[in-house]
Protein backbone atom coordinates (compact mmCIF):
# COMPACT_ATOMS: atom_id res chain seq x y z
CA UNK A 1 0.00 0.00 0.00
CA UNK A 2 1.27 3.46 -0.88
CA UNK A 3 0.69 6.51 1.29
CA UNK A 4 0.98 10.19 0.63
CA UNK A 5 0.43 13.47 2.41
CA UNK A 6 -2.27 15.82 1.16
CA UNK A 7 -2.33 19.38 2.43
CA UNK A 8 -5.21 21.78 2.05
CA UNK A 9 -3.52 25.14 1.77
CA UNK A 10 -4.49 28.31 3.69
CA UNK A 11 -6.41 29.98 0.85
CA UNK A 12 -8.63 26.90 0.42
CA UNK A 13 -9.34 26.86 4.16
CA UNK A 14 -10.24 30.58 4.02
CA UNK A 15 -12.57 29.90 1.07
CA UNK A 16 -14.11 27.00 3.04
CA UNK A 17 -13.68 24.47 0.23
CA UNK A 18 -12.26 21.64 2.32
CA UNK A 19 -15.40 19.54 1.73
CA UNK A 20 -15.22 19.64 -2.07
CA UNK A 21 -11.48 18.90 -1.92
CA UNK A 22 -12.10 15.83 0.24
CA UNK A 23 -14.91 14.76 -2.10
CA UNK A 24 -12.49 14.96 -5.05
CA UNK A 25 -9.98 12.82 -3.14
CA UNK A 26 -12.68 10.26 -2.34
CA UNK A 27 -14.02 10.22 -5.90
CA UNK A 28 -10.49 9.52 -7.14
CA UNK A 29 -10.66 6.25 -5.23
CA UNK A 30 -8.32 7.33 -2.45
CA UNK A 31 -8.96 6.64 1.21
CA UNK A 32 -8.34 9.22 3.92
CA UNK A 33 -6.77 7.31 6.81
CA UNK A 34 -6.31 10.25 9.14
CA UNK A 35 -7.00 13.95 9.09
CA UNK A 36 -5.87 16.74 11.34
CA UNK A 37 -6.38 20.49 11.07
CA UNK A 38 -3.24 22.28 12.22
CA UNK A 39 -1.49 25.57 11.72
CA UNK A 40 2.25 25.15 11.28
CA UNK A 41 4.42 27.22 13.55
CA UNK A 42 7.09 29.30 11.85
CA UNK A 43 9.69 26.73 12.93
CA UNK A 44 7.63 23.78 11.62
CA UNK A 45 6.97 25.48 8.28
CA UNK A 46 10.64 26.31 7.87
CA UNK A 47 11.57 22.69 8.56
CA UNK A 48 8.86 21.26 6.30
CA UNK A 49 9.97 23.42 3.36
CA UNK A 50 13.71 23.24 4.13
CA UNK A 51 14.39 21.42 0.85
CA UNK A 52 13.29 24.61 -0.94
CA UNK A 53 15.39 27.00 1.17
CA UNK A 54 17.87 27.83 -1.61
CA UNK A 55 15.17 28.61 -4.18
CA UNK A 56 14.23 32.23 -4.84
CA UNK A 57 10.58 31.42 -4.09
CA UNK A 58 11.26 30.11 -0.56
CA UNK A 59 10.29 33.33 1.22
CA UNK A 60 7.03 33.62 -0.70
CA UNK A 61 6.21 29.94 -0.05
CA UNK A 62 7.07 30.24 3.63
CA UNK A 63 4.97 33.42 3.98
CA UNK A 64 2.04 31.86 2.12
CA UNK A 65 1.92 28.68 4.19
CA UNK A 66 1.91 30.77 7.38
CA UNK A 67 -0.83 33.12 6.18
CA UNK A 68 -4.13 33.29 8.00
XYZ file of N, CA, C and O in Angstrom:
272
model
N 0.835 -1.166 0.000
C 0.000 0.000 0.000
C 0.891 1.244 0.000
O 1.852 1.333 0.739
N 0.550 2.195 -0.841
C 1.270 3.463 -0.879
C 0.532 4.494 -0.042
O -0.695 4.466 0.061
N 1.283 5.420 0.519
C 0.691 6.509 1.294
C 1.273 7.825 0.822
O 2.395 7.878 0.327
N 0.508 8.855 0.985
C 0.977 10.187 0.633
C 0.376 11.200 1.594
O -0.574 10.902 2.316
N 0.931 12.371 1.585
C 0.433 13.471 2.406
C -0.316 14.432 1.499
O 0.190 14.829 0.447
N -1.504 14.801 1.881
C -2.268 15.817 1.160
C -2.475 16.991 2.109
O -2.890 16.805 3.249
N -2.141 18.167 1.621
C -2.333 19.375 2.425
C -3.371 20.263 1.754
O -3.323 20.459 0.547
N -4.280 20.768 2.545
C -5.206 21.775 2.049
C -4.618 23.108 2.486
O -4.456 23.366 3.672
N -4.278 23.919 1.516
C -3.523 25.142 1.773
C -4.397 26.247 2.373
O -5.625 26.183 2.332
N -3.763 27.263 2.960
C -4.494 28.311 3.693
C -5.595 29.006 2.892
O -6.666 29.278 3.436
N -5.375 29.279 1.617
C -6.407 29.980 0.855
C -7.649 29.114 0.664
O -8.778 29.615 0.677
N -7.483 27.809 0.541
C -8.633 26.904 0.421
C -9.392 26.822 1.734
O -10.624 26.735 1.744
N -8.679 26.863 2.848
C -9.337 26.863 4.159
C -10.132 28.161 4.317
O -11.287 28.141 4.749
N -9.534 29.288 3.943
C -10.239 30.580 4.019
C -11.498 30.584 3.155
O -12.516 31.138 3.543
N -11.427 29.955 1.986
C -12.573 29.897 1.070
C -13.591 28.831 1.486
O -14.638 28.694 0.855
N -13.258 28.062 2.505
C -14.111 27.002 3.043
C -14.475 25.968 1.977
O -15.635 25.599 1.812
N -13.452 25.501 1.255
C -13.684 24.474 0.225
C -13.033 23.139 0.600
O -12.729 22.324 -0.266
N -12.853 22.906 1.891
C -12.262 21.635 2.321
C -13.150 20.456 1.940
O -12.660 19.423 1.501
N -14.468 20.611 2.073
C -15.401 19.537 1.734
C -15.283 19.098 0.281
O -15.111 17.907 0.006
N -15.371 20.042 -0.673
C -15.216 19.641 -2.073
C -13.852 19.016 -2.382
O -13.762 18.106 -3.202
N -12.815 19.485 -1.714
C -11.483 18.895 -1.924
C -11.478 17.449 -1.449
O -10.991 16.548 -2.142
N -12.039 17.203 -0.278
C -12.105 15.835 0.244
C -12.994 14.953 -0.636
O -12.692 13.772 -0.833
N -14.058 15.508 -1.182
C -14.911 14.765 -2.102
C -14.120 14.348 -3.342
O -14.219 13.203 -3.806
N -13.317 15.261 -3.879
C -12.489 14.957 -5.047
C -11.511 13.833 -4.735
O -11.320 12.916 -5.552
N -10.908 13.876 -3.564
C -9.982 12.816 -3.143
C -10.717 11.476 -3.080
O -10.241 10.464 -3.586
N -11.883 11.485 -2.463
C -12.679 10.257 -2.337
C -13.110 9.736 -3.709
O -13.005 8.531 -3.986
N -13.564 10.628 -4.572
C -14.018 10.217 -5.904
C -12.881 9.675 -6.764
O -13.113 8.915 -7.704
N -11.650 10.043 -6.427
C -10.486 9.521 -7.143
C -10.131 8.107 -6.669
O -9.191 7.500 -7.180
N -10.892 7.613 -5.709
C -10.658 6.252 -5.228
C -9.644 6.170 -4.105
O -9.206 5.080 -3.739
N -9.286 7.306 -3.550
C -8.324 7.328 -2.451
C -9.063 7.266 -1.121
O -10.213 7.667 -1.014
N -8.384 6.757 -0.119
C -8.958 6.643 1.212
C -8.207 7.558 2.165
O -6.978 7.507 2.237
N -8.948 8.371 2.884
C -8.343 9.219 3.916
C -8.230 8.370 5.172
O -9.230 7.911 5.717
N -7.011 8.145 5.622
C -6.769 7.313 6.807
C -6.751 8.127 8.085
O -7.077 7.631 9.154
N -6.353 9.368 7.975
C -6.314 10.251 9.138
C -6.382 11.685 8.630
O -5.984 11.982 7.508
N -6.895 12.555 9.482
C -6.999 13.946 9.091
C -6.849 14.791 10.349
O -7.382 14.453 11.410
N -6.082 15.862 10.208
C -5.869 16.743 11.338
C -5.750 18.175 10.809
O -5.048 18.424 9.835
N -6.461 19.086 11.439
C -6.375 20.488 11.071
C -5.367 21.150 11.999
O -5.553 21.160 13.220
N -4.280 21.631 11.420
C -3.244 22.283 12.217
C -2.807 23.566 11.531
O -3.045 23.756 10.347
N -2.174 24.410 12.280
C -1.490 25.570 11.720
C -0.020 25.385 12.072
O 0.335 25.253 13.242
N 0.818 25.331 11.047
C 2.245 25.153 11.284
C 2.822 26.368 11.982
O 2.497 27.500 11.629
N 3.680 26.120 12.956
C 4.423 27.219 13.546
C 5.466 27.668 12.530
O 5.744 26.957 11.548
N 6.045 28.819 12.751
C 7.091 29.304 11.851
C 8.218 28.282 11.764
O 8.723 27.983 10.679
N 8.598 27.718 12.891
C 9.688 26.735 12.926
C 9.309 25.463 12.158
O 10.121 24.920 11.398
N 8.084 24.977 12.335
C 7.633 23.780 11.624
C 7.575 24.014 10.112
O 7.992 23.156 9.337
N 7.056 25.171 9.715
C 6.972 25.484 8.281
C 8.359 25.578 7.671
O 8.600 25.075 6.571
N 9.273 26.195 8.372
C 10.644 26.311 7.874
C 11.270 24.938 7.702
O 11.934 24.660 6.700
N 11.037 24.054 8.657
C 11.567 22.692 8.565
C 10.910 21.891 7.449
O 11.579 21.175 6.707
N 9.590 22.014 7.316
C 8.861 21.262 6.296
C 9.312 21.640 4.898
O 9.438 20.800 4.021
N 9.570 22.932 4.683
C 9.968 23.417 3.364
C 11.475 23.632 3.236
O 11.935 24.277 2.304
N 12.248 23.045 4.128
C 13.708 23.237 4.129
C 14.354 22.839 2.800
O 15.336 23.463 2.390
N 13.806 21.857 2.122
C 14.386 21.425 0.850
C 14.316 22.524 -0.213
O 15.037 22.484 -1.198
N 13.454 23.504 0.011
C 13.289 24.609 -0.936
C 14.029 25.878 -0.519
O 13.934 26.901 -1.183
N 14.762 25.818 0.584
C 15.391 27.000 1.174
C 16.246 27.796 0.190
O 16.244 29.020 0.214
N 16.958 27.144 -0.692
C 17.871 27.834 -1.608
C 17.166 28.408 -2.842
O 17.778 29.125 -3.614
N 15.903 28.104 -3.013
C 15.168 28.609 -4.178
C 14.712 30.050 -3.936
O 14.374 30.423 -2.808
N 14.660 30.835 -4.982
C 14.230 32.228 -4.837
C 12.801 32.358 -4.292
O 12.469 33.356 -3.664
N 11.976 31.351 -4.508
C 10.577 31.424 -4.089
C 10.350 30.989 -2.643
O 9.210 30.992 -2.169
N 11.420 30.631 -1.920
C 11.256 30.113 -0.555
C 10.526 31.097 0.344
O 9.594 30.718 1.056
N 10.911 32.350 0.327
C 10.295 33.331 1.220
C 8.809 33.466 0.926
O 7.986 33.504 1.849
N 8.442 33.513 -0.342
C 7.029 33.617 -0.700
C 6.263 32.366 -0.258
O 5.145 32.462 0.270
N 6.842 31.193 -0.454
C 6.211 29.944 -0.051
C 6.034 29.898 1.461
O 4.955 29.586 1.969
N 7.076 30.236 2.168
C 7.068 30.244 3.626
C 6.009 31.231 4.156
O 5.241 30.915 5.055
N 5.943 32.406 3.567
C 4.969 33.421 3.977
C 3.555 32.941 3.690
O 2.652 33.086 4.519
N 3.363 32.357 2.518
C 2.038 31.860 2.118
C 1.541 30.770 3.061
O 0.402 30.816 3.516
N 2.375 29.806 3.373
C 1.917 28.677 4.193
C 1.626 29.123 5.618
O 0.871 28.489 6.328
N 2.179 30.245 6.046
C 1.910 30.771 7.380
C 0.845 31.860 7.375
O 0.612 32.489 8.397
N 0.197 32.085 6.242
C -0.832 33.123 6.185
C -2.094 32.659 6.901
O -2.343 31.474 7.058
N -2.858 33.608 7.300
C -4.131 33.294 8.002
C -5.273 33.226 7.051
O -5.434 33.854 6.127
